[in-house]
Amino acid sequence: MRAVRLSVVTAAATAAALAAVTGCAEKGSSGSGDQVINVTATDDKCEVSKKEFPAGHVELAIENKGSKVTEVYVLFPDDRIVTERENIGPGTKQKVTAEMKAGEYTIACKPGMKGDGIRQAVKATGGKAAKRDPRLDAAVASYRKYVQEQADATLPLAETFAKAVKAGGLEAAKKAYAPSRIGWERTEPVAESFGDIDPKVDVRADGLEAGQKFTGWHRLEKSLWADKKITAEDKTVADQLIADLAEWHERVGEAEITPTSMANGAKELLDEVATGKVTGEEERYSHTDLVDFKANVEGAEQSYELLKPVTKENDAALVTELDKQFAALNTLLDKYRTDKNSYDFTSYDKVGDTDRKQLSDAVNALAEPLSKLAAAVVK
Amino acid sequence: MTQTPKTVTQTSESPVSGTSRRALIGWGGAGLALGAAAAGAGVAMTRGSDDVQTVAADAGGAVEFHGGHQAGISTPVQDRLHFAAFDLETDDRAEFAQMLKDWTAAARRMTAGLAVGEGAYGGLGEAPPDDTGEALGLKPSRLTLTIGFGPGLFEKLGMAERRPEALVDLPQFSGDNLDKNRSGGDVCVQACSDDPQVAVHAVRNLARIGFGKVSVRWSQLGFGKTSSTTPEEQTPRNLLGFKDGTRNIAGTETDRLKKFVWVDGADTDDKSAWMEGGSYLVARRIRMHIEPWDRTSLQEQEDIFGRDKGEGAPVGKAKERDEPFLKAMKPDAHVRLAHPDSNHGATLLRRGYSFTDGTDGLGRLEAGLFFLAYMRDVRKGFIPVQRNLATDALNEYIQHVGSAVFAIPPGVRDKDDWWGRALFSKEA
């Protein structure tokens, strides 16, 4: 984990501001040339007044004629958010504006503020077309789905862990600890983009800032393995962990994800391995570092696989090298588990210096070419 | 690191500095002989078989990378060292050869004071820069990069038939207490420069290019070579406080270099033809028991070395450079045992550096000599000398804790050539 990191994947709120000029009070800059699109949202419909309009400054005039609170999104083809408006009550009107380059978009109304919403395909025409590679859009959409799936799968596993802690079951809690972290570790750069969640759930004792309370997985790890007892406070920490992860689960779909951020995220996952797992710092009490290690590599590989078709076209040699180094590292990791389908890895305190160096060398061998992935994708 | 390299190339065969020729009869002491090839900044050195002499214009200038022999051997010794030994991570010969080409290209630029590849900034925002950047704005600082191949490389790459006979595994010597994590290696890089940051930058960038093909096994930083090693200036002192390397082979001594350092056609066979113009390197990390030494009486210290501490004169002589009379020294004196006359003439070109890696956890200096010696044949050079040092009185105060041996291929001749080409090219 890192305490603060906003560099690569930024949360939706920030991203929307970067991706498009948004806001409902920009009268000064919006002249008579503004395109106004009326969006009428009901409980089962999402009607738009125009499906094609000239690119440029666009204003959505939204009216909620349904009975539920709704929200309206303008999305890129990869589901990245161009702009959005939440909490539009029944019978109310809202305005939202966006700078939309030529291209295809989706307008989605989400009555009850849930699900994928009712969708309308629209098109901004003329002007300079934003150059988009549909394969990259597909990659981002798939990765977004992956991230959500990981969060979906993690929550019940974390609940199992929290329940064991609250029941005072030391051994049961220990057993449930590492599996509850896998989905988080696979998608850590996305999770870290929400600067406020990571410090609560994945901070280590040495990473605490002055006045910061030690909470989350590693706080419980310390209790279970180092202190060997579960205190009343630990049970509160377990509840808090679930609440924080629930927030992560809810917000993860809003993360700004781009092909570049996917590639850089893959590299960052290897950085996590290099600085935290290979050294045994991440799981210093439980020594389950190799579980995190494997999850980090899997997450990186997921991004890479999705970006591979484009990468192959731009830099075939890089693909050859990355395939080789991912395979080499995975083969090496398999030496530390008897069942290739389980996450039952050797305890890291049993991994000697020579073997740790071998792991470190394999990480370097993969991370160096992986650092070239982002450039190969945007080339 | 962007300015034009300040290198002057001459074809004159006359020595630029006659003074360095004074050190004609050297001794090849292996035990503690600090680098100090007796040619300093601004003194000519011989590069290559064509007798082209290259003069480093000043301490910040560039040393010519190309030549018949690799730079960094007979080159005037720079102030600082970063030495790295690597393990092979690949058994694919073509992949390793490609890395050597990439290393050569990077080394060619770095020794000229230029950044690696497309530089440290200004490139694509999404990609990490080719060069790591810490040497930007620094002069070439006489950087030399010298590479070698260890015994293990030949088997790992399935070319055992090309391992030279002279590249032997060193035997266990009396008193050795070798740490395997500070010993051996399939490939080595010796980076010498007057600026430690330039040397560290060079090794760091080569290691980065090498990821996946090689991994760093161990490395050593060294200091302690002052810039003045011309014979009329002060000979550097080792960490025991004694002048060291008084009688080393000088870079201008073409005859002695030919006789003791460079491999030539007479040494090679089908296996080792690729070594012509190369040399062999022995590296030894020698820990000094500094504190006990400092409590040793002056008389005993001088007896142990066979020279006096102030002037550095051999026993019974007045001046540092007076010819030693070995029989006047104690039978176990270091200089006596290491002298070529005690070793059937065996002579080494020494290029070592002092090191201090902080303290050892027991409040003692973790310090000593990182011994580097180049020779034409390890079997006729380091091995007999080191065996003869088994009775060295100095052994009470030193311990060999790291060891490695490498075949040093010939130089990169021109811009189309690359390190190890003769070994890895079929047509070569």
mmCIF file of N, CA, C and O in Angstrom, chain A residues 260 264 321 324-325 354 357 361 364-365 368 371-372 374-375 378, chain B residues 87 89-90 95 124 126-128 180 208 211-213 215-217:
data_model
loop_
_atom_site.group_PDB
_atom_site.id
_atom_site.type_symbol
_atom_site.label_atom_id
_atom_site.label_comp_id
_atom_site.label_asym_id
_atom_site.label_seq_id
_atom_site.Cartn_x
_atom_site.Cartn_y
_atom_site.Cartn_z
ATOM 1 N N THR A 260 -3.358 3.917 -20.678
ATOM 2 C CA THR A 260 -2.084 4.263 -20.050
ATOM 3 C C THR A 260 -2.095 3.915 -18.567
ATOM 4 O O THR A 260 -1.122 3.395 -18.035
ATOM 5 N N ASN A 264 0.448 1.489 -16.658
ATOM 6 C CA ASN A 264 1.231 1.949 -15.520
ATOM 7 C C ASN A 264 0.836 1.232 -14.246
ATOM 8 O O ASN A 264 1.666 0.981 -13.373
ATOM 9 N N GLU A 321 8.976 -10.559 -25.077
ATOM 10 C CA GLU A 321 9.736 -10.483 -23.827
ATOM 11 C C GLU A 321 8.802 -10.568 -22.610
ATOM 12 O O GLU A 321 9.093 -11.281 -21.644
ATOM 13 N N LYS A 324 7.457 -14.015 -22.043
ATOM 14 C CA LYS A 324 8.515 -14.866 -21.494
ATOM 15 C C LYS A 324 8.726 -14.591 -20.005
ATOM 16 O O LYS A 324 8.824 -15.515 -19.194
ATOM 17 N N GLN A 325 8.776 -13.320 -19.643
ATOM 18 C CA GLN A 325 9.080 -12.991 -18.253
ATOM 19 C C GLN A 325 7.896 -13.237 -17.317
ATOM 20 O O GLN A 325 8.102 -13.612 -16.164
ATOM 21 N N THR A 354 18.797 -16.798 -0.642
ATOM 22 C CA THR A 354 19.122 -17.127 -2.036
ATOM 23 C C THR A 354 17.839 -17.189 -2.872
ATOM 24 O O THR A 354 17.798 -16.681 -3.992
ATOM 25 N N LYS A 357 16.451 -13.736 -3.449
ATOM 26 C CA LYS A 357 17.163 -13.022 -4.509
ATOM 27 C C LYS A 357 16.691 -13.511 -5.879
ATOM 28 O O LYS A 357 16.512 -12.706 -6.802
ATOM 29 N N ASP A 361 15.248 -11.128 -8.667
ATOM 30 C CA ASP A 361 15.796 -11.053 -10.025
ATOM 31 C C ASP A 361 14.690 -11.258 -11.063
ATOM 32 O O ASP A 361 14.664 -10.582 -12.101
ATOM 33 N N ASN A 364 12.629 -8.072 -11.284
ATOM 34 C CA ASN A 364 13.347 -7.065 -12.083
ATOM 35 C C ASN A 364 13.280 -7.393 -13.568
ATOM 36 O O ASN A 364 13.116 -6.503 -14.402
ATOM 37 N N ALA A 365 13.425 -8.679 -13.875
ATOM 38 C CA ALA A 365 13.428 -9.092 -15.282
ATOM 39 C C ALA A 365 12.089 -8.803 -15.945
ATOM 40 O O ALA A 365 12.023 -8.516 -17.139
ATOM 41 N N GLU A 368 11.230 -4.417 -15.724
ATOM 42 C CA GLU A 368 11.950 -3.516 -16.642
ATOM 43 C C GLU A 368 11.223 -3.433 -18.002
ATOM 44 O O GLU A 368 10.876 -2.337 -18.431
ATOM 45 N N SER A 371 7.815 -1.691 -17.751
ATOM 46 C CA SER A 371 7.820 -0.226 -17.666
ATOM 47 C C SER A 371 7.726 0.413 -19.053
ATOM 48 O O SER A 371 7.507 1.609 -19.180
ATOM 49 N N LYS A 372 7.901 -0.397 -20.081
ATOM 50 C CA LYS A 372 7.829 0.136 -21.455
ATOM 51 C C LYS A 372 6.449 -0.081 -22.080
ATOM 52 O O LYS A 372 6.198 0.299 -23.217
ATOM 53 N N ALA A 374 3.392 1.145 -21.295
ATOM 54 C CA ALA A 374 2.540 2.330 -21.497
ATOM 55 C C ALA A 374 2.896 3.047 -22.800
ATOM 56 O O ALA A 374 2.018 3.418 -23.583
ATOM 57 N N ALA A 375 4.194 3.221 -23.014
ATOM 58 C CA ALA A 375 4.629 3.922 -24.230
ATOM 59 C C ALA A 375 4.270 3.117 -25.475
ATOM 60 O O ALA A 375 3.897 3.678 -26.508
ATOM 61 N N VAL A 378 0.499 3.661 -26.323
ATOM 62 C CA VAL A 378 0.066 4.952 -26.876
ATOM 63 C C VAL A 378 0.772 5.311 -28.171
ATOM 64 O O VAL A 378 0.421 6.291 -28.807
ATOM 65 N N ASP B 87 25.425 -12.570 -12.360
ATOM 66 C CA ASP B 87 25.100 -13.947 -12.706
ATOM 67 C C ASP B 87 24.312 -13.938 -14.010
ATOM 68 O O ASP B 87 23.479 -13.055 -14.223
ATOM 69 N N GLU B 89 21.356 -14.943 -16.300
ATOM 70 C CA GLU B 89 19.969 -15.347 -16.082
ATOM 71 C C GLU B 89 19.392 -16.013 -17.329
ATOM 72 O O GLU B 89 18.227 -16.388 -17.353
ATOM 73 N N THR B 90 20.185 -16.076 -18.362
ATOM 74 C CA THR B 90 19.705 -16.683 -19.606
ATOM 75 C C THR B 90 20.711 -17.730 -20.072
ATOM 76 O O THR B 90 21.906 -17.643 -19.742
ATOM 77 N N GLU B 95 20.661 -14.070 -27.137
ATOM 78 C CA GLU B 95 20.100 -13.029 -26.278
ATOM 79 C C GLU B 95 21.215 -12.334 -25.485
ATOM 80 O O GLU B 95 21.217 -11.108 -25.329
ATOM 81 N N LEU B 124 9.292 10.486 -24.713
ATOM 82 C CA LEU B 124 7.865 10.244 -24.545
ATOM 83 C C LEU B 124 7.492 10.282 -23.058
ATOM 84 O O LEU B 124 8.124 9.638 -22.237
ATOM 85 N N GLU B 126 5.118 8.972 -21.505
ATOM 86 C CA GLU B 126 4.593 7.723 -20.961
ATOM 87 C C GLU B 126 5.683 6.693 -20.672
ATOM 88 O O GLU B 126 5.417 5.679 -20.036
ATOM 89 N N ALA B 127 6.887 6.934 -21.170
ATOM 90 C CA ALA B 127 7.943 5.926 -21.025
ATOM 91 C C ALA B 127 8.995 6.384 -20.030
ATOM 92 O O ALA B 127 9.281 7.576 -19.938
ATOM 93 N N PRO B 128 9.562 5.460 -19.277
ATOM 94 C CA PRO B 128 10.699 5.851 -18.434
ATOM 95 C C PRO B 128 11.876 6.221 -19.333
ATOM 96 O O PRO B 128 12.065 5.611 -20.388
ATOM 97 N N LYS B 180 30.498 -16.581 -0.285
ATOM 98 C CA LYS B 180 30.049 -16.865 -1.661
ATOM 99 C C LYS B 180 29.233 -15.708 -2.235
ATOM 100 O O LYS B 180 29.162 -15.532 -3.445
ATOM 101 N N ARG B 208 20.644 -2.116 -15.508
ATOM 102 C CA ARG B 208 19.261 -1.936 -15.946
ATOM 103 C C ARG B 208 19.050 -2.547 -17.335
ATOM 104 O O ARG B 208 18.062 -3.242 -17.579
ATOM 105 N N PHE B 211 18.791 -6.427 -17.057
ATOM 106 C CA PHE B 211 17.732 -7.165 -16.339
ATOM 107 C C PHE B 211 17.123 -8.240 -17.226
ATOM 108 O O PHE B 211 16.788 -7.997 -18.382
ATOM 109 N N GLY B 212 16.990 -9.428 -16.655
ATOM 110 C CA GLY B 212 16.420 -10.535 -17.411
ATOM 111 C C GLY B 212 17.483 -11.375 -18.096
ATOM 112 O O GLY B 212 17.262 -12.544 -18.374
ATOM 113 N N LYS B 213 18.615 -10.738 -18.373
ATOM 114 C CA LYS B 213 19.723 -11.453 -18.990
ATOM 115 C C LYS B 213 20.806 -11.734 -17.949
ATOM 116 O O LYS B 213 21.388 -12.796 -17.902
ATOM 117 N N SER B 215 21.857 -10.700 -13.613
ATOM 118 C CA SER B 215 21.452 -10.032 -12.372
ATOM 119 C C SER B 215 22.708 -9.791 -11.535
ATOM 120 O O SER B 215 23.651 -10.587 -11.573
ATOM 121 N N VAL B 216 22.708 -8.684 -10.821
ATOM 122 C CA VAL B 216 23.893 -8.352 -10.027
ATOM 123 C C VAL B 216 24.059 -9.385 -8.912
ATOM 124 O O VAL B 216 23.121 -9.667 -8.167
ATOM 125 N N ARG B 217 25.232 -9.964 -8.843
ATOM 126 C CA ARG B 217 25.538 -10.941 -7.792
ATOM 127 C C ARG B 217 26.143 -10.239 -6.582
ATOM 128 O O ARG B 217 25.753 -10.457 -5.459
#
